[in-house]
Amino acid sequence: MRIKFKYFLSIVIVFIMQLTFAQESRFSGKVTDRSGLPIPGANIIVKGSNITTQTDLDGNFTVNTKKGQILIVSFVGMKTLEIAASAGMSVKLEDNSNQLDTVFVVGYGTQSKKKLTDNIARVTAKDMENVPVANFQNAMVGKLAGVQITQINGKVEGGVKMRVRGVSSISSSQEPLYVIDGMPLINDNESGSSAPINPLISLNPNDIESVEILKDASSAAIYGARGTNGVVLITTKQGKSGNTKIAINTSAGWSEATHKMKWLNAAQYIELYTEASANRYGANDLWLTEPGGVFDGYSNGKDWRTGQVDTDWQDLALVKGSVQDHTFSISGGDSKTVFFLSGAYNKTEGIVRGNSMDRYSYRGNLDHKVSEKLRVGLNTSLSKTKIIRIGSDNSFTTPLQAVAQTPLAPAYLDDGVTPNNQTTLYYNFLMQQYNGSWDANIFRTLMNSYAEYKIIPELSFRTELGYDNNNQTEEYFAGSLTESASTNGYADANAIQSDKYSINNYFNYNKTFKEDYKLDLVVGMSFEESSRKRQYVAGTGFASDDLQTVESAAEITAGSSSRTKYNFLSYFGRATFSILDKYLIKGSLRYDGSSRFGAANRYGVFPAASVGWIMSQEDFLKDSNFINLLKLRGSFGVTGNAGIGNFASLGLFNGSSYNKQSAINPYQLVNQDLKWEKTNQVDAGLDFAFLNNRISGEIDYYVKKTNDLLLNEPLPGTSGWSSLTRNVGSLTNKGFEFVLNTTNIKTDKLTWKSSLNLATLDNKVTNLPGGDIVSGQNIVRVGETISSFYLVEYAGVDPANGDALFYKNSLNNDGSLDKSTTKNYSDAQRVISGNPYPTLMTGLTNTVLFNNFDFSFTFQGEWGASMYNEAGKFQSSNARYKDNQTTDQMNRWQKPGDITNVPQARWGRSNGDQASTRYLEKTDFVRLRNLSFGYTLPKTMIQKLGIDRIRLYMTGVNLLTFTNYKGYDPESSYDNNGDSNIQKGIAFYSAPSAKTIIIGLNIDL
């Protein structure tokens, strides 16, 4: 009986198995987009199993499964769809317009937007693609609420300022922390002059997948001592399993200055300066116009009386530029290994004569699943950037300072080749290009490797090792015909090597309890070490202008070298707890130590906490057909700023020479009590989404208060020291931010989406024990915006005699200001006259898709800021100096009764050219930042060629600017990229931004 039972059981088992297999069938289907075009490479997974497949080039797929079994169909950028298996399936995927499911990169992890309790701004590769700019920062302008991004001049390598929710420091760094794939980046301006080079110019924007800006303390506090100015998390592109993809982007275009100022031509120059001389010396004094006089001297033999010479120096300095950008990438992989490889070349000829850039870059990202528990990866990037420059921003060899030259002087000698440096008013900048050179070469290596081990399903350990190497060399040569003629040529070489190592080790724990309670924990440590080496040498006297390196110099005139190092040791933790998917709690803590601070305060504690309530999940709202998301959130946190010198807390000595003997001199006072700047930030926000997510956005109000400001406080001269770095004072930033995203139209053929962001900013210095700090035309004063303008107030022109007038602004007995006028500049008092920071910023982006056409544009606007033109005293000076003048000087006072704002022209005499509000202007502007138009060829035309996509496009940057600002550009300033945090908003022959138009081609294989 036992044998018969076993036999019977075997028959039953075989029958059941046969029945089961008999129910499995081979099902076929096709995946298309909303317009019916096939989607190759879409993933199909049989739910609850490990059975997967992908669509072919025609969007077709087959899968072995049971009828009615649920299939999960997904594709990047599309909404994931679940469908029951059946014969002849037709699957249509929609664009993923639900931003609530977007996964954001946060410090040491990721989180969906719906569950965020922080304020994080984000842009993706799609937001930045095909924007013809040399650096990725400029591609984000106008797209992030509360984030101001400004390239300080129109040079291709020009420094970029990014300010996240205002300025939170006086003497410390005002730049955010940049982190790429978990590796904090070197972000030091290493320019050999005060004209800065963007430290991140070597990064290829086309390699970037997304950029997240951590704005509030809840998100940034996980980076502790460097989170005060915000954190910029850069994530590069990764491969995806499936068919190997090849992407090619090639584009070329042209550039020109967004704006040119109006300068006197030769006839106007003669008229104005002849009159100015007559007002000074009398009409019979002909020292300018007589034969052999000043004008004859300028014209170098040409007859200026008949108009033989009329040089437009501005057109020589601002030229037509060009841009080429070529990128190639290949990506793909399988279920275990994915990869992304790219190579790129960018050549940009600047709008400033003699300024250009060549950049070669490579990136390789690899991720490999060793086993079900172990995953490893390696991200690498190599780049070489060559920048060609002329002059610096604070000497009269700057190309744009050529506008100071008289139009009576020819630019070239009679041969038409050799620059005229004999009769020009100042040194002819063309000579530097003709007989000199200034090259900067930047070699950058980035590497980040990682290993992640899943200890148990809920717990994993990740270790990361990062390395950043930035090598920059600059070689300058001025030949025997240049301003260095007296030394028979000059050359110098400046070499800087910066290295940074980073080690991160942390645990991630994710556990769901009883389906309604979710806990995410991150606990770990971080160590960083940064070092910098510099070598400099200079020499004069060259036997030939063909020998242009210091090695060939007859005499070495200068030489120096330096080494420095600093490090950070940190421990951090973060816990996120979700209850019923509607009550959110998060807390984080970072314990930071830095070698930069005093022994008594080397470590700082930076806590943060935030909460969120998804009201739309409550019973009274969750069934609403109108509301998709309504979330309240609030946060508080403490962040720090460590952007000071490496040894600011120490008493330092340097080597020197005394009576030709070696000696040691003290040059810095000790301050062992030096500690972190700390910023306390409170943020309250509301996230919303309505009408099936067709309307979504966020509203925020924040207050940031920075205490223990790191300040280079001046000391009395009797102490023998000029300053001491101390923790003194405080300042506050507060403001509103508003983001609105809408899907205005969505049909099978037409989609129109808009995104609007607004941000206000109110900055105030709240405590400054040492009193006012005045630097040039700027002041730091309690109750005022940091770096406010502090100027004598210009009152116009006396119509009786043409004298410039100024408001006295002295205090009356009742405490009011005396608004009577005076012609004596010394009798007028300086007053707060504006500030360099906008109080309102906005950006508006629209994207339209119609059939195979795409169209998008971004407007950017700023209001409330001012700019002071430091060069005004030369270029709008009523002909006091010989410099060429702006054409508005022709509206000068000439006779009694004239009503004008331009004083009488007086040769060699001050008449309103002193520093005053005359040279201060509002910089309110609205700019058409980006505009792009593209056409994608129908897939039916190109699939037979094995091509997935061909897109032709045209893109423009800075096409239109609406402003009343009379200078070159409302965003262009003379700024040394944060090294002087007080002197801000100063223009000094600052090159305008470039207007660029490119035509390009995208090919996906």
Short mmCIF file of N, CA, C and O in Angstrom, two decimals, residues 129-130 848-850 852-857 930-936 951-956 959 998-1002:
data_model
loop_
_atom_site.label_atom_id
_atom_site.label_comp_id
_atom_site.label_asym_id
_atom_site.label_seq_id
_atom_site.Cartn_x
_atom_site.Cartn_y
_atom_site.Cartn_z
N GLU A 129 20.30 71.01 -20.94
CA GLU A 129 20.85 70.56 -22.21
C GLU A 129 20.77 71.64 -23.29
O GLU A 129 19.86 72.46 -23.32
N ASN A 130 21.75 71.61 -24.14
CA ASN A 130 21.81 72.49 -25.31
C ASN A 130 21.88 73.97 -24.97
O ASN A 130 21.53 74.82 -25.79
N VAL A 848 7.24 74.04 -24.70
CA VAL A 848 6.13 73.66 -25.57
C VAL A 848 6.59 72.52 -26.48
O VAL A 848 7.65 72.61 -27.13
N LEU A 849 5.80 71.44 -26.52
CA LEU A 849 6.04 70.32 -27.42
C LEU A 849 4.85 70.19 -28.35
O LEU A 849 3.70 70.08 -27.90
N PHE A 850 5.10 70.23 -29.65
CA PHE A 850 4.03 70.10 -30.64
C PHE A 850 4.49 69.15 -31.73
O PHE A 850 5.43 69.45 -32.49
N ASN A 852 6.57 66.92 -33.48
CA ASN A 852 8.01 66.68 -33.33
C ASN A 852 8.80 67.95 -33.07
O ASN A 852 10.04 67.94 -33.11
N PHE A 853 8.09 69.04 -32.82
CA PHE A 853 8.76 70.31 -32.53
C PHE A 853 8.83 70.53 -31.02
O PHE A 853 7.93 70.14 -30.27
N ASP A 854 9.90 71.17 -30.57
CA ASP A 854 10.00 71.58 -29.17
C ASP A 854 10.51 73.01 -29.11
O ASP A 854 11.33 73.44 -29.94
N PHE A 855 9.98 73.73 -28.14
CA PHE A 855 10.31 75.16 -27.99
C PHE A 855 10.33 75.49 -26.51
O PHE A 855 9.43 75.09 -25.76
N SER A 856 11.38 76.18 -26.06
CA SER A 856 11.45 76.57 -24.65
C SER A 856 12.18 77.89 -24.51
O SER A 856 13.01 78.26 -25.35
N PHE A 857 11.86 78.60 -23.44
CA PHE A 857 12.58 79.85 -23.15
C PHE A 857 12.52 80.11 -21.66
O PHE A 857 11.62 79.68 -20.95
N ASN A 930 17.56 82.14 -21.89
CA ASN A 930 17.72 81.03 -22.84
C ASN A 930 16.51 80.96 -23.75
O ASN A 930 15.38 81.19 -23.32
N LEU A 931 16.75 80.57 -24.99
CA LEU A 931 15.67 80.29 -25.93
C LEU A 931 16.13 79.16 -26.82
O LEU A 931 17.25 79.19 -27.35
N SER A 932 15.29 78.13 -26.97
CA SER A 932 15.69 76.97 -27.75
C SER A 932 14.53 76.51 -28.62
O SER A 932 13.37 76.49 -28.18
N PHE A 933 14.84 76.14 -29.85
CA PHE A 933 13.84 75.62 -30.78
C PHE A 933 14.43 74.40 -31.45
O PHE A 933 15.56 74.43 -31.96
N GLY A 934 13.68 73.29 -31.43
CA GLY A 934 14.20 72.06 -32.00
C GLY A 934 13.17 71.28 -32.79
O GLY A 934 11.95 71.47 -32.63
N TYR A 935 13.67 70.40 -33.66
CA TYR A 935 12.80 69.53 -34.44
C TYR A 935 13.42 68.13 -34.45
O TYR A 935 14.59 67.95 -34.77
N THR A 936 12.60 67.15 -34.07
CA THR A 936 13.03 65.75 -34.04
C THR A 936 12.45 65.03 -35.25
O THR A 936 11.22 65.03 -35.46
N ARG A 951 17.77 65.04 -33.76
CA ARG A 951 17.13 66.31 -33.42
C ARG A 951 18.02 67.46 -33.87
O ARG A 951 19.21 67.51 -33.55
N LEU A 952 17.45 68.39 -34.59
CA LEU A 952 18.11 69.62 -34.98
C LEU A 952 17.60 70.73 -34.09
O LEU A 952 16.40 70.80 -33.78
N TYR A 953 18.49 71.61 -33.65
CA TYR A 953 18.03 72.67 -32.75
C TYR A 953 18.83 73.95 -32.93
O TYR A 953 19.96 73.95 -33.45
N MET A 954 18.23 75.02 -32.48
CA MET A 954 18.90 76.32 -32.42
C MET A 954 18.65 76.89 -31.02
O MET A 954 17.52 76.85 -30.53
N THR A 955 19.70 77.37 -30.39
CA THR A 955 19.60 77.87 -29.02
C THR A 955 20.29 79.22 -28.92
O THR A 955 21.34 79.44 -29.54
N GLY A 956 19.70 80.09 -28.12
CA GLY A 956 20.31 81.40 -27.86
C GLY A 956 20.41 81.66 -26.37
O GLY A 956 19.58 81.19 -25.58
N LEU A 959 19.72 86.75 -25.25
CA LEU A 959 19.32 87.37 -26.51
C LEU A 959 18.77 88.78 -26.32
O LEU A 959 18.99 89.65 -27.15
N ILE A 998 23.60 79.32 -31.21
CA ILE A 998 24.24 78.13 -31.76
C ILE A 998 23.22 77.30 -32.52
O ILE A 998 22.01 77.36 -32.28
N ILE A 999 23.71 76.51 -33.44
CA ILE A 999 22.93 75.52 -34.17
C ILE A 999 23.54 74.16 -33.87
O ILE A 999 24.78 74.00 -33.94
N GLY A 1000 22.71 73.19 -33.51
CA GLY A 1000 23.26 71.92 -33.08
C GLY A 1000 22.48 70.72 -33.59
O GLY A 1000 21.39 70.84 -34.17
N LEU A 1001 23.06 69.55 -33.33
CA LEU A 1001 22.50 68.29 -33.78
C LEU A 1001 22.67 67.25 -32.68
O LEU A 1001 23.77 67.06 -32.15
N ASN A 1002 21.56 66.59 -32.30
CA ASN A 1002 21.58 65.46 -31.38
C ASN A 1002 21.31 64.18 -32.16
O ASN A 1002 20.34 64.12 -32.93
#
